[in-house]
XYZ file of C-alpha atoms in Angstrom:
294
model
C 33.394 0.045 36.734
C 31.207 0.899 39.192
C 29.802 4.265 40.660
C 27.562 5.251 43.560
C 23.565 7.292 42.043
C 21.204 9.468 43.175
C 18.458 9.886 41.292
C 15.913 12.845 42.326
C 12.262 12.912 42.515
C 9.841 14.371 39.360
C 6.486 11.346 39.740
C 5.613 10.745 36.332
C 8.786 12.199 35.377
C 10.860 9.335 36.710
C 10.169 7.820 33.172
C 12.694 10.013 31.760
C 15.878 8.557 34.659
C 15.529 4.912 33.378
C 16.782 6.842 29.821
C 19.039 8.018 31.482
C 20.363 4.775 33.229
C 20.452 2.997 29.845
C 23.424 6.029 28.617
C 25.200 5.602 32.290
C 25.678 1.573 31.389
C 26.188 1.844 27.937
C 29.134 3.789 28.756
C 29.454 0.795 31.098
C 29.431 1.805 34.039
C 27.356 -0.126 37.552
C 26.002 0.498 40.261
C 27.342 0.293 43.324
C 25.335 1.646 45.728
C 22.851 4.052 44.300
C 19.882 6.739 45.962
C 16.937 8.245 45.334
C 13.548 9.897 46.344
C 9.922 9.662 45.547
C 10.465 9.048 42.159
C 13.954 8.390 41.961
C 13.541 6.296 45.208
C 12.191 3.982 42.330
C 14.040 3.354 40.011
C 16.557 3.397 42.752
C 14.817 0.140 44.406
C 14.610 -1.328 40.689
C 18.447 -0.810 40.400
C 19.338 -2.809 44.115
C 17.214 -4.823 42.652
C 19.213 -6.310 39.839
C 16.269 -5.162 36.689
C 18.469 -3.328 33.653
C 17.872 -0.335 32.239
C 15.664 -2.346 29.735
C 13.979 -3.857 32.012
C 11.978 -1.568 33.553
C 11.458 0.553 30.872
C 9.264 -2.917 29.889
C 7.674 -3.306 33.516
C 6.651 0.687 33.238
C 5.829 0.259 29.251
C 3.427 -3.610 30.631
C 2.061 -1.366 33.417
C -1.435 0.104 33.488
C -0.889 3.915 35.758
C -3.909 4.861 35.933
C -4.397 1.464 38.489
C -1.935 2.501 40.508
C -4.801 5.304 41.781
C -6.926 3.715 44.202
C -9.709 6.055 45.993
C -11.688 4.727 48.736
C -14.567 3.817 47.646
C -17.691 5.365 49.397
C -22.185 6.012 48.427
C -21.639 9.352 47.416
C -19.146 9.761 45.154
C -19.156 13.517 44.868
C -16.047 15.854 44.551
C -16.964 16.935 47.763
C -16.653 12.757 48.935
C -13.121 13.070 47.623
C -12.620 16.405 49.040
C -13.982 15.060 52.468
C -11.858 12.390 51.672
C -8.234 14.556 51.737
C -9.401 16.206 54.900
C -9.265 13.524 56.849
C -7.063 10.756 55.447
C -5.312 13.265 54.165
C -4.929 12.210 50.733
C -6.422 11.299 47.448
C -5.928 8.090 47.067
C -4.831 5.225 49.470
C -1.161 4.137 47.756
C -1.447 0.769 49.063
C -1.787 -0.230 45.576
C 1.175 1.828 44.341
C 2.960 -0.387 47.083
C 2.102 -3.803 46.427
C 2.867 -3.018 42.767
C 6.890 -2.497 43.679
C 6.214 -5.000 46.716
C 5.557 -7.500 43.329
C 8.446 -6.279 40.982
C 11.307 -6.820 43.583
C 10.033 -10.094 45.072
C 10.519 -11.435 41.317
C 13.951 -10.112 42.057
C 13.599 -11.871 45.946
C 14.513 -8.402 46.639
C 11.382 -7.787 50.051
C 13.450 -7.231 53.493
C 16.308 -4.848 53.359
C 17.880 -7.487 55.322
C 18.005 -9.362 51.642
C 20.618 -6.281 50.004
C 23.455 -5.883 51.233
C 23.846 -2.867 53.181
C 24.185 0.556 52.512
C 23.687 -0.199 48.893
C 20.458 1.394 48.831
C 18.951 4.313 50.901
C 15.550 6.274 50.558
C 14.854 9.429 51.621
C 11.091 9.869 53.360
C 10.091 12.558 55.335
C 8.279 12.429 58.823
C 6.602 15.735 59.334
C 5.889 14.769 62.794
C 8.892 14.725 64.108
C 9.865 18.288 61.437
C 13.405 15.406 60.328
C 14.668 13.930 57.372
C 13.839 10.477 57.061
C 16.770 7.925 55.607
C 15.818 4.785 54.855
C 17.097 2.024 56.414
C 19.769 4.220 58.619
C 17.332 6.146 60.499
C 14.142 3.170 61.220
C 15.896 2.125 64.802
C 14.987 5.171 65.877
C 12.216 3.988 66.344
C 12.809 0.465 66.998
C 12.311 -0.742 63.835
C 15.043 -3.393 63.013
C 16.431 -2.562 59.669
C 16.729 -5.525 57.980
C 13.453 -6.651 58.844
C 10.785 -3.705 56.841
C 10.104 -4.112 53.715
C 11.942 -1.758 50.924
C 8.509 -1.832 48.491
C 7.066 0.329 51.909
C 9.614 3.001 51.939
C 9.390 3.380 48.903
C 6.233 4.063 49.123
C 6.834 6.323 52.087
C 9.451 8.164 49.400
C 6.326 8.061 47.672
C 3.724 9.491 48.938
C 2.985 12.843 47.632
C 1.554 15.355 49.678
C -2.468 15.632 49.651
C -2.366 12.785 46.616
C -0.671 10.122 47.701
C -2.315 9.636 51.451
C 0.983 9.267 53.678
C 1.957 6.514 55.032
C 2.028 5.958 59.511
C 5.074 4.845 60.502
C 4.796 3.818 64.248
C 6.841 3.907 67.552
C 6.683 3.517 70.845
C 6.056 6.124 72.053
C 3.304 6.782 69.162
C 1.953 7.299 65.679
C 4.686 9.458 63.396
C 3.676 11.587 59.586
C 4.903 10.555 57.068
C 5.044 11.675 52.822
C 8.154 12.352 50.251
C 10.549 12.280 50.393
C 11.006 15.818 47.735
C 9.184 18.142 50.816
C 12.270 18.315 52.962
C 14.964 16.799 49.517
C 14.445 16.279 46.864
C 17.680 15.242 45.110
C 20.078 13.957 48.181
C 23.525 14.839 46.885
C 24.532 14.528 50.195
C 24.101 11.502 50.846
C 27.851 9.701 50.121
C 29.597 12.518 51.303
C 30.819 11.205 55.041
C 31.972 7.864 53.158
C 35.650 7.615 52.902
C 34.515 5.840 49.718
C 33.040 8.528 47.995
C 37.111 9.150 47.069
C 36.953 6.373 45.311
C 33.853 6.179 43.190
C 32.078 9.345 41.532
C 28.744 10.050 42.880
C 26.493 10.524 39.025
C 23.215 12.184 39.919
C 20.206 11.865 37.649
C 18.391 15.122 38.523
C 14.621 15.892 36.508
C 15.043 19.863 36.545
C 16.901 22.484 34.531
C 20.380 22.918 35.537
C 20.695 25.521 38.268
C 21.297 28.711 36.015
C 18.079 27.726 34.200
C 15.878 27.454 36.842
C 13.126 29.665 34.829
C 11.821 32.290 37.561
C 8.378 31.736 39.167
C 5.026 33.451 37.654
C 2.761 34.924 40.782
C -0.358 35.772 39.964
C -3.037 33.966 42.394
C -2.598 31.890 44.863
C -2.165 28.306 43.358
C 0.624 29.750 41.589
C 1.575 30.924 45.090
C 0.864 27.237 47.055
C 3.185 25.728 44.239
C 6.242 28.478 44.222
C 5.405 27.717 47.327
C 6.267 23.619 47.713
C 8.916 23.641 44.845
C 10.938 26.080 46.465
C 10.281 24.396 49.632
C 11.239 21.100 47.635
C 14.480 22.604 46.065
C 15.892 24.784 47.722
C 17.663 23.132 49.881
C 19.113 20.414 47.520
C 20.052 23.343 45.181
C 21.979 25.483 48.056
C 24.018 22.394 48.655
C 24.390 21.814 44.891
C 25.517 24.661 43.270
C 28.494 24.078 45.735
C 29.840 21.400 45.213
C 28.206 18.181 42.854
C 27.207 19.979 39.760
C 29.182 18.859 37.323
C 28.462 15.007 38.177
C 24.813 15.843 37.979
C 23.296 14.511 34.705
C 20.425 17.554 34.515
C 17.144 16.228 32.343
C 14.432 19.191 31.738
C 11.204 18.962 32.850
C 7.210 20.520 32.228
C 6.583 20.405 36.416
C 2.947 19.806 34.963
C 3.545 16.080 34.107
C 4.436 15.341 38.163
C 0.790 13.802 38.135
C -0.194 12.651 34.913
C -0.962 9.314 34.753
C -2.921 9.188 31.834
C 0.062 9.348 29.711
C -0.208 7.213 26.626
C 3.158 4.907 25.556
C 4.172 7.418 23.031
C 4.238 10.430 25.221
C 6.115 7.267 28.156
C 8.501 7.402 25.601
C 9.582 10.681 24.649
C 9.790 10.131 27.957
C 12.979 8.023 28.288
C 13.860 8.822 24.706
C 14.567 12.694 27.212
C 16.623 11.995 30.150
C 18.567 9.075 27.604
C 19.521 11.817 25.323
C 20.142 14.448 27.580
C 22.615 11.767 29.726
C 24.572 11.312 26.380
C 24.783 15.082 26.586
C 26.604 14.826 29.270
C 28.818 11.858 29.584
C 29.758 14.082 26.027
C 31.802 16.339 27.728
C 32.179 14.694 31.743
C 35.300 13.621 33.439
C 35.947 12.032 36.876
């Protein structure tokens, strides 16, 4: 049976999404259309390219995640220089290695641009900070004078995964100037709303996979200093829009995977921890399917 899938962001925690995909496959479901933000956009892209959950697990197990972190080289390496790059370049790491890795993996299945896909089967969320709006890729590219069919899927995923201050933003140029694009999670970390306006929604279930507790079990924020205030501010900004939406609508169709917030940028995961995350995602999905009715 075909379903549509939506995958949330969550940095390195996205490994758990692979486990959820394994449980979904075991139920006999196959994805017709997929959408995602940040880490979820990577999983959505791999699914659109035709990868199975087992193949995705092998790919992620075989990569040294630390190699995706590509700081700018300097003659005077120091903590001060590092933060100067954050100030001027807007990110600790360039993000080029991440994009190259995604490009290579997708190209192995013949996927390079959105023109290689069935229209509408893959949609990716990014955040256009210059214009203050959600950017849906490839749908919104004509607004920038860009032909969606020629736009690289890897570039779109790189945009969606540009965690602010961690990876440098992507500069998307149009006829007017340059637009700064960052992680889709800034404006919509879990875009369940994407398929709502489509008449096909009534013909296929839309199943979401979200890297968090469910809405009722969300823990209260402990805010006692400026860093905790910033974390709480970013988390609230990231989830408030989507939480308000799904609280009214699709919660019964969402697999919630409870996660530790601190894992988001932990690129030094051991192989054991990778497997733990995948197993957690699979277990959460299996528990969900025991009571899910579509």
